[in-house]
JSON list of N, CA and C in Angstrom, two decimals:
[
{"chain": "A", "resi": 6, "resn": "MET", "atom": "N", "xyz": [51.46, -78.65, 32.33]},
{"chain": "A", "resi": 6, "resn": "MET", "atom": "CA", "xyz": [51.87, -78.81, 30.94]},
{"chain": "A", "resi": 6, "resn": "MET", "atom": "C", "xyz": [53.32, -79.24, 30.92]},
{"chain": "A", "resi": 7, "resn": "THR", "atom": "N", "xyz": [53.64, -80.21, 30.11]},
{"chain": "A", "resi": 7, "resn": "THR", "atom": "CA", "xyz": [55.00, -80.66, 29.93]},
{"chain": "A", "resi": 7, "resn": "THR", "atom": "C", "xyz": [55.43, -80.32, 28.51]},
{"chain": "A", "resi": 8, "resn": "ILE", "atom": "N", "xyz": [56.60, -79.74, 28.41]},
{"chain": "A", "resi": 8, "resn": "ILE", "atom": "CA", "xyz": [57.16, -79.49, 27.09]},
{"chain": "A", "resi": 8, "resn": "ILE", "atom": "C", "xyz": [58.51, -80.17, 27.02]},
{"chain": "A", "resi": 9, "resn": "HIS", "atom": "N", "xyz": [58.97, -80.46, 25.85]},
{"chain": "A", "resi": 9, "resn": "HIS", "atom": "CA", "xyz": [60.25, -81.12, 25.67]},
{"chain": "A", "resi": 9, "resn": "HIS", "atom": "C", "xyz": [61.25, -80.11, 25.13]},
{"chain": "A", "resi": 10, "resn": "ASN", "atom": "N", "xyz": [62.44, -80.12, 25.70]},
{"chain": "A", "resi": 10, "resn": "ASN", "atom": "CA", "xyz": [63.46, -79.24, 25.14]},
{"chain": "A", "resi": 10, "resn": "ASN", "atom": "C", "xyz": [64.14, -79.93, 23.96]},
{"chain": "A", "resi": 11, "resn": "ARG", "atom": "N", "xyz": [65.08, -79.28, 23.33]},
{"chain": "A", "resi": 11, "resn": "ARG", "atom": "CA", "xyz": [65.70, -79.81, 22.12]},
{"chain": "A", "resi": 11, "resn": "ARG", "atom": "C", "xyz": [66.45, -81.11, 22.34]},
{"chain": "A", "resi": 12, "resn": "GLN", "atom": "N", "xyz": [66.95, -81.32, 23.57]},
{"chain": "A", "resi": 12, "resn": "GLN", "atom": "CA", "xyz": [67.71, -82.53, 23.84]},
{"chain": "A", "resi": 12, "resn": "GLN", "atom": "C", "xyz": [66.80, -83.71, 24.20]},
{"chain": "A", "resi": 13, "resn": "GLY", "atom": "N", "xyz": [65.50, -83.50, 24.20]},
{"chain": "A", "resi": 13, "resn": "GLY", "atom": "CA", "xyz": [64.57, -84.58, 24.48]},
{"chain": "A", "resi": 13, "resn": "GLY", "atom": "C", "xyz": [64.18, -84.69, 25.94]},
{"chain": "A", "resi": 14, "resn": "GLY", "atom": "N", "xyz": [64.79, -83.86, 26.81]},
{"chain": "A", "resi": 14, "resn": "GLY", "atom": "CA", "xyz": [64.42, -83.86, 28.22]},
{"chain": "A", "resi": 14, "resn": "GLY", "atom": "C", "xyz": [63.10, -83.13, 28.39]},
{"chain": "A", "resi": 15, "resn": "GLU", "atom": "N", "xyz": [62.55, -83.22, 29.59]},
{"chain": "A", "resi": 15, "resn": "GLU", "atom": "CA", "xyz": [61.27, -82.57, 29.84]},
{"chain": "A", "resi": 15, "resn": "GLU", "atom": "C", "xyz": [61.45, -81.36, 30.73]},
{"chain": "A", "resi": 16, "resn": "LEU", "atom": "N", "xyz": [60.65, -80.35, 30.48]},
{"chain": "A", "resi": 16, "resn": "LEU", "atom": "CA", "xyz": [60.58, -79.17, 31.33]},
{"chain": "A", "resi": 16, "resn": "LEU", "atom": "C", "xyz": [59.17, -79.07, 31.85]},
{"chain": "A", "resi": 17, "resn": "GLN", "atom": "N", "xyz": [59.02, -78.86, 33.13]},
{"chain": "A", "resi": 17, "resn": "GLN", "atom": "CA", "xyz": [57.70, -78.65, 33.69]},
{"chain": "A", "resi": 17, "resn": "GLN", "atom": "C", "xyz": [57.38, -77.17, 33.58]},
{"chain": "A", "resi": 18, "resn": "MET", "atom": "N", "xyz": [56.19, -76.85, 33.12]},
{"chain": "A", "resi": 18, "resn": "MET", "atom": "CA", "xyz": [55.80, -75.46, 32.94]},
{"chain": "A", "resi": 18, "resn": "MET", "atom": "C", "xyz": [54.71, -75.12, 33.94]},
{"chain": "A", "resi": 19, "resn": "SER", "atom": "N", "xyz": [54.97, -74.10, 34.73]},
{"chain": "A", "resi": 19, "resn": "SER", "atom": "CA", "xyz": [53.98, -73.65, 35.71]},
{"chain": "A", "resi": 19, "resn": "SER", "atom": "C", "xyz": [52.85, -72.94, 34.97]},
{"chain": "A", "resi": 20, "resn": "PRO", "atom": "N", "xyz": [51.69, -72.83, 35.61]},
{"chain": "A", "resi": 20, "resn": "PRO", "atom": "CA", "xyz": [50.57, -72.09, 34.98]},
{"chain": "A", "resi": 20, "resn": "PRO", "atom": "C", "xyz": [50.95, -70.65, 34.62]},
{"chain": "A", "resi": 21, "resn": "SER", "atom": "N", "xyz": [51.75, -69.98, 35.46]},
{"chain": "A", "resi": 21, "resn": "SER", "atom": "CA", "xyz": [52.12, -68.60, 35.14]},
{"chain": "A", "resi": 21, "resn": "SER", "atom": "C", "xyz": [53.05, -68.55, 33.93]},
{"chain": "A", "resi": 22, "resn": "THR", "atom": "N", "xyz": [53.95, -69.53, 33.81]},
{"chain": "A", "resi": 22, "resn": "THR", "atom": "CA", "xyz": [54.83, -69.57, 32.64]},
{"chain": "A", "resi": 22, "resn": "THR", "atom": "C", "xyz": [54.02, -69.88, 31.39]},
{"chain": "A", "resi": 23, "resn": "TYR", "atom": "N", "xyz": [53.05, -70.79, 31.51]},
{"chain": "A", "resi": 23, "resn": "TYR", "atom": "CA", "xyz": [52.19, -71.12, 30.38]},
{"chain": "A", "resi": 23, "resn": "TYR", "atom": "C", "xyz": [51.43, -69.88, 29.92]},
{"chain": "A", "resi": 24, "resn": "SER", "atom": "N", "xyz": [50.92, -69.11, 30.86]},
{"chain": "A", "resi": 24, "resn": "SER", "atom": "CA", "xyz": [50.20, -67.87, 30.54]},
{"chain": "A", "resi": 24, "resn": "SER", "atom": "C", "xyz": [51.13, -66.89, 29.83]},
{"chain": "A", "resi": 25, "resn": "ARG", "atom": "N", "xyz": [52.37, -66.78, 30.33]},
{"chain": "A", "resi": 25, "resn": "ARG", "atom": "CA", "xyz": [53.33, -65.88, 29.69]},
{"chain": "A", "resi": 25, "resn": "ARG", "atom": "C", "xyz": [53.70, -66.38, 28.29]},
{"chain": "A", "resi": 26, "resn": "LEU", "atom": "N", "xyz": [53.77, -67.70, 28.11]},
{"chain": "A", "resi": 26, "resn": "LEU", "atom": "CA", "xyz": [54.05, -68.27, 26.80]},
{"chain": "A", "resi": 26, "resn": "LEU", "atom": "C", "xyz": [52.94, -67.89, 25.81]},
{"chain": "A", "resi": 27, "resn": "ILE", "atom": "N", "xyz": [51.69, -68.04, 26.22]},
{"chain": "A", "resi": 27, "resn": "ILE", "atom": "CA", "xyz": [50.57, -67.68, 25.35]},
{"chain": "A", "resi": 27, "resn": "ILE", "atom": "C", "xyz": [50.64, -66.20, 24.99]},
{"chain": "A", "resi": 28, "resn": "HIS", "atom": "N", "xyz": [50.95, -65.37, 25.98]},
{"chain": "A", "resi": 28, "resn": "HIS", "atom": "CA", "xyz": [51.10, -63.92, 25.73]},
{"chain": "A", "resi": 28, "resn": "HIS", "atom": "C", "xyz": [52.23, -63.68, 24.73]},
{"chain": "A", "resi": 29, "resn": "PHE", "atom": "N", "xyz": [53.36, -64.35, 24.91]},
{"chain": "A", "resi": 29, "resn": "PHE", "atom": "CA", "xyz": [54.50, -64.22, 24.00]},
{"chain": "A", "resi": 29, "resn": "PHE", "atom": "C", "xyz": [54.10, -64.62, 22.57]},
{"chain": "A", "resi": 30, "resn": "LEU", "atom": "N", "xyz": [53.41, -65.74, 22.45]},
{"chain": "A", "resi": 30, "resn": "LEU", "atom": "CA", "xyz": [52.98, -66.21, 21.13]},
{"chain": "A", "resi": 30, "resn": "LEU", "atom": "C", "xyz": [52.08, -65.19, 20.44]},
{"chain": "A", "resi": 31, "resn": "GLN", "atom": "N", "xyz": [51.14, -64.64, 21.19]},
{"chain": "A", "resi": 31, "resn": "GLN", "atom": "CA", "xyz": [50.18, -63.71, 20.59]},
{"chain": "A", "resi": 31, "resn": "GLN", "atom": "C", "xyz": [50.78, -62.33, 20.36]},
{"chain": "A", "resi": 32, "resn": "GLU", "atom": "N", "xyz": [51.51, -61.81, 21.34]},
{"chain": "A", "resi": 32, "resn": "GLU", "atom": "CA", "xyz": [52.00, -60.43, 21.24]},
{"chain": "A", "resi": 32, "resn": "GLU", "atom": "C", "xyz": [53.31, -60.31, 20.47]},
{"chain": "A", "resi": 33, "resn": "ASP", "atom": "N", "xyz": [54.27, -61.17, 20.76]},
{"chain": "A", "resi": 33, "resn": "ASP", "atom": "CA", "xyz": [55.58, -61.03, 20.14]},
{"chain": "A", "resi": 33, "resn": "ASP", "atom": "C", "xyz": [55.67, -61.72, 18.78]},
{"chain": "A", "resi": 34, "resn": "LEU", "atom": "N", "xyz": [55.02, -62.87, 18.65]},
{"chain": "A", "resi": 34, "resn": "LEU", "atom": "CA", "xyz": [55.09, -63.61, 17.39]},
{"chain": "A", "resi": 34, "resn": "LEU", "atom": "C", "xyz": [53.84, -63.45, 16.53]},
{"chain": "A", "resi": 35, "resn": "SER", "atom": "N", "xyz": [52.86, -62.74, 17.04]},
{"chain": "A", "resi": 35, "resn": "SER", "atom": "CA", "xyz": [51.61, -62.47, 16.30]},
{"chain": "A", "resi": 35, "resn": "SER", "atom": "C", "xyz": [50.89, -63.74, 15.86]},
{"chain": "A", "resi": 36, "resn": "ILE", "atom": "N", "xyz": [50.88, -64.75, 16.72]},
{"chain": "A", "resi": 36, "resn": "ILE", "atom": "CA", "xyz": [50.13, -65.97, 16.45]},
{"chain": "A", "resi": 36, "resn": "ILE", "atom": "C", "xyz": [48.67, -65.68, 16.81]},
{"chain": "A", "resi": 37, "resn": "SER", "atom": "N", "xyz": [47.78, -65.94, 15.90]},
{"chain": "A", "resi": 37, "resn": "SER", "atom": "CA", "xyz": [46.38, -65.61, 16.13]},
{"chain": "A", "resi": 37, "resn": "SER", "atom": "C", "xyz": [45.76, -66.53, 17.18]},
{"chain": "A", "resi": 38, "resn": "ALA", "atom": "N", "xyz": [44.70, -66.03, 17.80]},
{"chain": "A", "resi": 38, "resn": "ALA", "atom": "CA", "xyz": [43.95, -66.82, 18.77]},
{"chain": "A", "resi": 38, "resn": "ALA", "atom": "C", "xyz": [43.38, -68.05, 18.08]},
{"chain": "A", "resi": 39, "resn": "ALA", "atom": "N", "xyz": [42.97, -67.92, 16.83]},
{"chain": "A", "resi": 39, "resn": "ALA", "atom": "CA", "xyz": [42.41, -69.05, 16.08]},
{"chain": "A", "resi": 39, "resn": "ALA", "atom": "C", "xyz": [43.47, -70.14, 15.88]},
{"chain": "A", "resi": 40, "resn": "SER", "atom": "N", "xyz": [44.70, -69.75, 15.56]},
{"chain": "A", "resi": 40, "resn": "SER", "atom": "CA", "xyz": [45.78, -70.72, 15.39]},
{"chain": "A", "resi": 40, "resn": "SER", "atom": "C", "xyz": [46.08, -71.43, 16.70]},
{"chain": "A", "resi": 41, "resn": "LEU", "atom": "N", "xyz": [46.10, -70.68, 17.79]},
{"chain": "A", "resi": 41, "resn": "LEU", "atom": "CA", "xyz": [46.33, -71.29, 19.09]},
{"chain": "A", "resi": 41, "resn": "LEU", "atom": "C", "xyz": [45.20, -72.26, 19.44]},
{"chain": "A", "resi": 42, "resn": "ALA", "atom": "N", "xyz": [43.99, -71.89, 19.13]},
{"chain": "A", "resi": 42, "resn": "ALA", "atom": "CA", "xyz": [42.84, -72.76, 19.42]},
{"chain": "A", "resi": 42, "resn": "ALA", "atom": "C", "xyz": [42.95, -74.07, 18.64]},
{"chain": "A", "resi": 43, "resn": "VAL", "atom": "N", "xyz": [43.36, -73.99, 17.39]},
{"chain": "A", "resi": 43, "resn": "VAL", "atom": "CA", "xyz": [43.54, -75.20, 16.57]},
{"chain": "A", "resi": 43, "resn": "VAL", "atom": "C", "xyz": [44.60, -76.10, 17.21]},
{"chain": "A", "resi": 44, "resn": "ALA", "atom": "N", "xyz": [45.73, -75.50, 17.58]},
{"chain": "A", "resi": 44, "resn": "ALA", "atom": "CA", "xyz": [46.81, -76.28, 18.18]},
{"chain": "A", "resi": 44, "resn": "ALA", "atom": "C", "xyz": [46.38, -76.92, 19.50]},
{"chain": "A", "resi": 45, "resn": "LEU", "atom": "N", "xyz": [45.65, -76.18, 20.31]},
{"chain": "A", "resi": 45, "resn": "LEU", "atom": "CA", "xyz": [45.20, -76.72, 21.59]},
{"chain": "A", "resi": 45, "resn": "LEU", "atom": "C", "xyz": [44.20, -77.85, 21.40]},
{"chain": "A", "resi": 46, "resn": "ARG", "atom": "N", "xyz": [43.35, -77.74, 20.38]},
{"chain": "A", "resi": 46, "resn": "ARG", "atom": "CA", "xyz": [42.40, -78.85, 20.09]},
{"chain": "A", "resi": 46, "resn": "ARG", "atom": "C", "xyz": [43.17, -80.10, 19.67]},
{"chain": "A", "resi": 47, "resn": "HIS", "atom": "N", "xyz": [44.17, -79.92, 18.81]},
{"chain": "A", "resi": 47, "resn": "HIS", "atom": "CA", "xyz": [44.96, -81.08, 18.37]},
{"chain": "A", "resi": 47, "resn": "HIS", "atom": "C", "xyz": [45.76, -81.67, 19.52]},
{"chain": "A", "resi": 48, "resn": "ARG", "atom": "N", "xyz": [46.20, -80.81, 20.44]},
{"chain": "A", "resi": 48, "resn": "ARG", "atom": "CA", "xyz": [46.98, -81.25, 21.59]},
{"chain": "A", "resi": 48, "resn": "ARG", "atom": "C", "xyz": [46.13, -82.13, 22.52]},
{"chain": "A", "resi": 49, "resn": "GLU", "atom": "N", "xyz": [44.83, -81.86, 22.60]},
{"chain": "A", "resi": 49, "resn": "GLU", "atom": "CA", "xyz": [43.95, -82.69, 23.43]},
{"chain": "A", "resi": 49, "resn": "GLU", "atom": "C", "xyz": [43.87, -84.10, 22.87]},
{"chain": "A", "resi": 50, "resn": "GLN", "atom": "N", "xyz": [43.88, -84.24, 21.55]},
{"chain": "A", "resi": 50, "resn": "GLN", "atom": "CA", "xyz": [43.75, -85.55, 20.90]},
{"chain": "A", "resi": 50, "resn": "GLN", "atom": "C", "xyz": [45.10, -86.26, 20.80]},
{"chain": "A", "resi": 51, "resn": "ASP", "atom": "N", "xyz": [46.17, -85.50, 20.62]},
{"chain": "A", "resi": 51, "resn": "ASP", "atom": "CA", "xyz": [47.51, -86.06, 20.45]},
{"chain": "A", "resi": 51, "resn": "ASP", "atom": "C", "xyz": [48.48, -85.23, 21.28]},
{"chain": "A", "resi": 52, "resn": "PRO", "atom": "N", "xyz": [48.57, -85.51, 22.59]},
{"chain": "A", "resi": 52, "resn": "PRO", "atom": "CA", "xyz": [49.38, -84.68, 23.48]},
{"chain": "A", "resi": 52, "resn": "PRO", "atom": "C", "xyz": [50.82, -84.54, 23.01]},
{"chain": "A", "resi": 53, "resn": "GLY", "atom": "N", "xyz": [51.31, -83.35, 23.18]},
{"chain": "A", "resi": 53, "resn": "GLY", "atom": "CA", "xyz": [52.69, -83.05, 22.82]},
{"chain": "A", "resi": 53, "resn": "GLY", "atom": "C", "xyz": [52.99, -81.61, 23.15]},
{"chain": "A", "resi": 54, "resn": "PRO", "atom": "N", "xyz": [54.23, -81.23, 22.97]},
{"chain": "A", "resi": 54, "resn": "PRO", "atom": "CA", "xyz": [54.59, -79.84, 23.27]},
{"chain": "A", "resi": 54, "resn": "PRO", "atom": "C", "xyz": [53.89, -78.87, 22.32]},
{"chain": "A", "resi": 55, "resn": "LEU", "atom": "N", "xyz": [53.29, -77.84, 22.89]},
{"chain": "A", "resi": 55, "resn": "LEU", "atom": "CA", "xyz": [52.54, -76.86, 22.11]},
{"chain": "A", "resi": 55, "resn": "LEU", "atom": "C", "xyz": [53.37, -76.27, 20.97]},
{"chain": "A", "resi": 56, "resn": "PRO", "atom": "N", "xyz": [54.64, -75.87, 21.19]},
{"chain": "A", "resi": 56, "resn": "PRO", "atom": "CA", "xyz": [55.41, -75.30, 20.08]},
{"chain": "A", "resi": 56, "resn": "PRO", "atom": "C", "xyz": [55.53, -76.26, 18.89]},
{"chain": "A", "resi": 57, "resn": "MET", "atom": "N", "xyz": [55.74, -77.54, 19.19]},
{"chain": "A", "resi": 57, "resn": "MET", "atom": "CA", "xyz": [55.87, -78.52, 18.11]},
{"chain": "A", "resi": 57, "resn": "MET", "atom": "C", "xyz": [54.55, -78.72, 17.37]},
{"chain": "A", "resi": 58, "resn": "ILE", "atom": "N", "xyz": [53.46, -78.70, 18.09]},
{"chain": "A", "resi": 58, "resn": "ILE", "atom": "CA", "xyz": [52.16, -78.84, 17.44]},
{"chain": "A", "resi": 58, "resn": "ILE", "atom": "C", "xyz": [51.90, -77.66, 16.52]},
{"chain": "A", "resi": 59, "resn": "LEU", "atom": "N", "xyz": [52.21, -76.46, 17.00]},
{"chain": "A", "resi": 59, "resn": "LEU", "atom": "CA", "xyz": [52.05, -75.27, 16.15]},
{"chain": "A", "resi": 59, "resn": "LEU", "atom": "C", "xyz": [52.86, -75.42, 14.87]},
{"chain": "A", "resi": 60, "resn": "TRP", "atom": "N", "xyz": [54.08, -75.91, 14.99]},
{"chain": "A", "resi": 60, "resn": "TRP", "atom": "CA", "xyz": [54.95, -76.05, 13.82]},
{"chain": "A", "resi": 60, "resn": "TRP", "atom": "C", "xyz": [54.47, -77.19, 12.90]},
{"chain": "A", "resi": 61, "resn": "GLN", "atom": "N", "xyz": [54.10, -78.32, 13.48]},
{"chain": "A", "resi": 61, "resn": "GLN", "atom": "CA", "xyz": [53.67, -79.48, 12.69]},
{"chain": "A", "resi": 61, "resn": "GLN", "atom": "C", "xyz": [52.44, -79.16, 11.84]},
{"chain": "A", "resi": 62, "resn": "TYR", "atom": "N", "xyz": [51.57, -78.30, 12.35]},
{"chain": "A", "resi": 62, "resn": "TYR", "atom": "CA", "xyz": [50.37, -77.96, 11.61]},
{"chain": "A", "resi": 62, "resn": "TYR", "atom": "C", "xyz": [50.55, -76.71, 10.74]},
{"chain": "A", "resi": 63, "resn": "GLY", "atom": "N", "xyz": [51.78, -76.25, 10.63]},
{"chain": "A", "resi": 63, "resn": "GLY", "atom": "CA", "xyz": [52.07, -75.13, 9.74]},
{"chain": "A", "resi": 63, "resn": "GLY", "atom": "C", "xyz": [51.57, -73.79, 10.26]},
{"chain": "A", "resi": 64, "resn": "LEU", "atom": "N", "xyz": [51.38, -73.69, 11.58]},
{"chain": "A", "resi": 64, "resn": "LEU", "atom": "CA", "xyz": [50.86, -72.46, 12.15]},
{"chain": "A", "resi": 64, "resn": "LEU", "atom": "C", "xyz": [51.97, -71.48, 12.53]},
{"chain": "A", "resi": 65, "resn": "ILE", "atom": "N", "xyz": [53.21, -71.98, 12.59]},
{"chain": "A", "resi": 65, "resn": "ILE", "atom": "CA", "xyz": [54.39, -71.14, 12.80]},
{"chain": "A", "resi": 65, "resn": "ILE", "atom": "C", "xyz": [55.50, -71.62, 11.89]},
{"chain": "A", "resi": 66, "resn": "THR", "atom": "N", "xyz": [56.46, -70.75, 11.67]},
{"chain": "A", "resi": 66, "resn": "THR", "atom": "CA", "xyz": [57.62, -71.11, 10.85]},
{"chain": "A", "resi": 66, "resn": "THR", "atom": "C", "xyz": [58.69, -71.77, 11.72]},
{"chain": "A", "resi": 67, "resn": "LEU", "atom": "N", "xyz": [59.69, -72.34, 11.08]},
{"chain": "A", "resi": 67, "resn": "LEU", "atom": "CA", "xyz": [60.80, -72.93, 11.81]},
{"chain": "A", "resi": 67, "resn": "LEU", "atom": "C", "xyz": [61.53, -71.85, 12.62]},
{"chain": "A", "resi": 68, "resn": "GLU", "atom": "N", "xyz": [61.66, -70.67, 12.05]},
{"chain": "A", "resi": 68, "resn": "GLU", "atom": "CA", "xyz": [62.29, -69.56, 12.76]},
{"chain": "A", "resi": 68, "resn": "GLU", "atom": "C", "xyz": [61.50, -69.20, 14.03]},
{"chain": "A", "resi": 69, "resn": "GLN", "atom": "N", "xyz": [60.18, -69.16, 13.90]},
{"chain": "A", "resi": 69, "resn": "GLN", "atom": "CA", "xyz": [59.35, -68.87, 15.08]},
{"chain": "A", "resi": 69, "resn": "GLN", "atom": "C", "xyz": [59.48, -69.97, 16.12]},
{"chain": "A", "resi": 70, "resn": "LEU", "atom": "N", "xyz": [59.57, -71.22, 15.67]},
{"chain": "A", "resi": 70, "resn": "LEU", "atom": "CA", "xyz": [59.75, -72.34, 16.60]},
{"chain": "A", "resi": 70, "resn": "LEU", "atom": "C", "xyz": [61.04, -72.16, 17.38]},
{"chain": "A", "resi": 71, "resn": "GLU", "atom": "N", "xyz": [62.10, -71.77, 16.71]},
{"chain": "A", "resi": 71, "resn": "GLU", "atom": "CA", "xyz": [63.37, -71.53, 17.39]},
{"chain": "A", "resi": 71, "resn": "GLU", "atom": "C", "xyz": [63.25, -70.39, 18.39]},
{"chain": "A", "resi": 72, "resn": "GLN", "atom": "N", "xyz": [62.51, -69.34, 18.02]},
{"chain": "A", "resi": 72, "resn": "GLN", "atom": "CA", "xyz": [62.31, -68.21, 18.93]},
{"chain": "A", "resi": 72, "resn": "GLN", "atom": "C", "xyz": [61.55, -68.66, 20.18]},
{"chain": "A", "resi": 73, "resn": "ILE", "atom": "N", "xyz": [60.57, -69.53, 20.00]},
{"chain": "A", "resi": 73, "resn": "ILE", "atom": "CA", "xyz": [59.79, -70.03, 21.13]},
{"chain": "A", "resi": 73, "resn": "ILE", "atom": "C", "xyz": [60.70, -70.82, 22.08]},
{"chain": "A", "resi": 74, "resn": "TYR", "atom": "N", "xyz": [61.51, -71.73, 21.52]},
{"chain": "A", "resi": 74, "resn": "TYR", "atom": "CA", "xyz": [62.39, -72.51, 22.38]},
{"chain": "A", "resi": 74, "resn": "TYR", "atom": "C", "xyz": [63.45, -71.63, 23.04]},
{"chain": "A", "resi": 75, "resn": "ASP", "atom": "N", "xyz": [63.93, -70.62, 22.36]},
{"chain": "A", "resi": 75, "resn": "ASP", "atom": "CA", "xyz": [64.85, -69.66, 22.98]},
{"chain": "A", "resi": 75, "resn": "ASP", "atom": "C", "xyz": [64.17, -68.96, 24.15]},
{"chain": "A", "resi": 76, "resn": "TRP", "atom": "N", "xyz": [62.91, -68.55, 23.95]},
{"chain": "A", "resi": 76, "resn": "TRP", "atom": "CA", "xyz": [62.14, -67.89, 25.01]},
{"chain": "A", "resi": 76, "resn": "TRP", "atom": "C", "xyz": [61.95, -68.84, 26.19]},
{"chain": "A", "resi": 77, "resn": "LEU", "atom": "N", "xyz": [61.61, -70.09, 25.90]},
{"chain": "A", "resi": 77, "resn": "LEU", "atom": "CA", "xyz": [61.38, -71.06, 26.96]},
{"chain": "A", "resi": 77, "resn": "LEU", "atom": "C", "xyz": [62.63, -71.32, 27.79]},
{"chain": "A", "resi": 78, "resn": "GLU", "atom": "N", "xyz": [63.80, -71.27, 27.16]},
{"chain": "A", "resi": 78, "resn": "GLU", "atom": "CA", "xyz": [65.04, -71.50, 27.90]},
{"chain": "A", "resi": 78, "resn": "GLU", "atom": "C", "xyz": [65.26, -70.41, 28.96]},
{"chain": "A", "resi": 79, "resn": "THR", "atom": "N", "xyz": [64.76, -69.22, 28.73]},
{"chain": "A", "resi": 79, "resn": "THR", "atom": "CA", "xyz": [64.98, -68.13, 29.66]},
{"chain": "A", "resi": 79, "resn": "THR", "atom": "C", "xyz": [63.76, -67.87, 30.56]},
{"chain": "A", "resi": 80, "resn": "ALA", "atom": "N", "xyz": [62.66, -68.56, 30.29]},
{"chain": "A", "resi": 80, "resn": "ALA", "atom": "CA", "xyz": [61.41, -68.32, 31.07]},
{"chain": "A", "resi": 80, "resn": "ALA", "atom": "C", "xyz": [61.51, -68.91, 32.46]}
]
């Protein structure tokens, strides 16, 4: 999985980091499994960073998006 940081560069995400990200989204931000499933389906059709897809489809707030990118910087 490739995600883009705020400066437009790319970060490579290992499978374990991706798993921890999903856990963070569900446990810390209370993103439902259904919302994640919607975002992942859209990501298959229009690849992009998962956090941005969640935000673009209104599944997370701008504040949550910032929290995700803050988490990713330290992951």
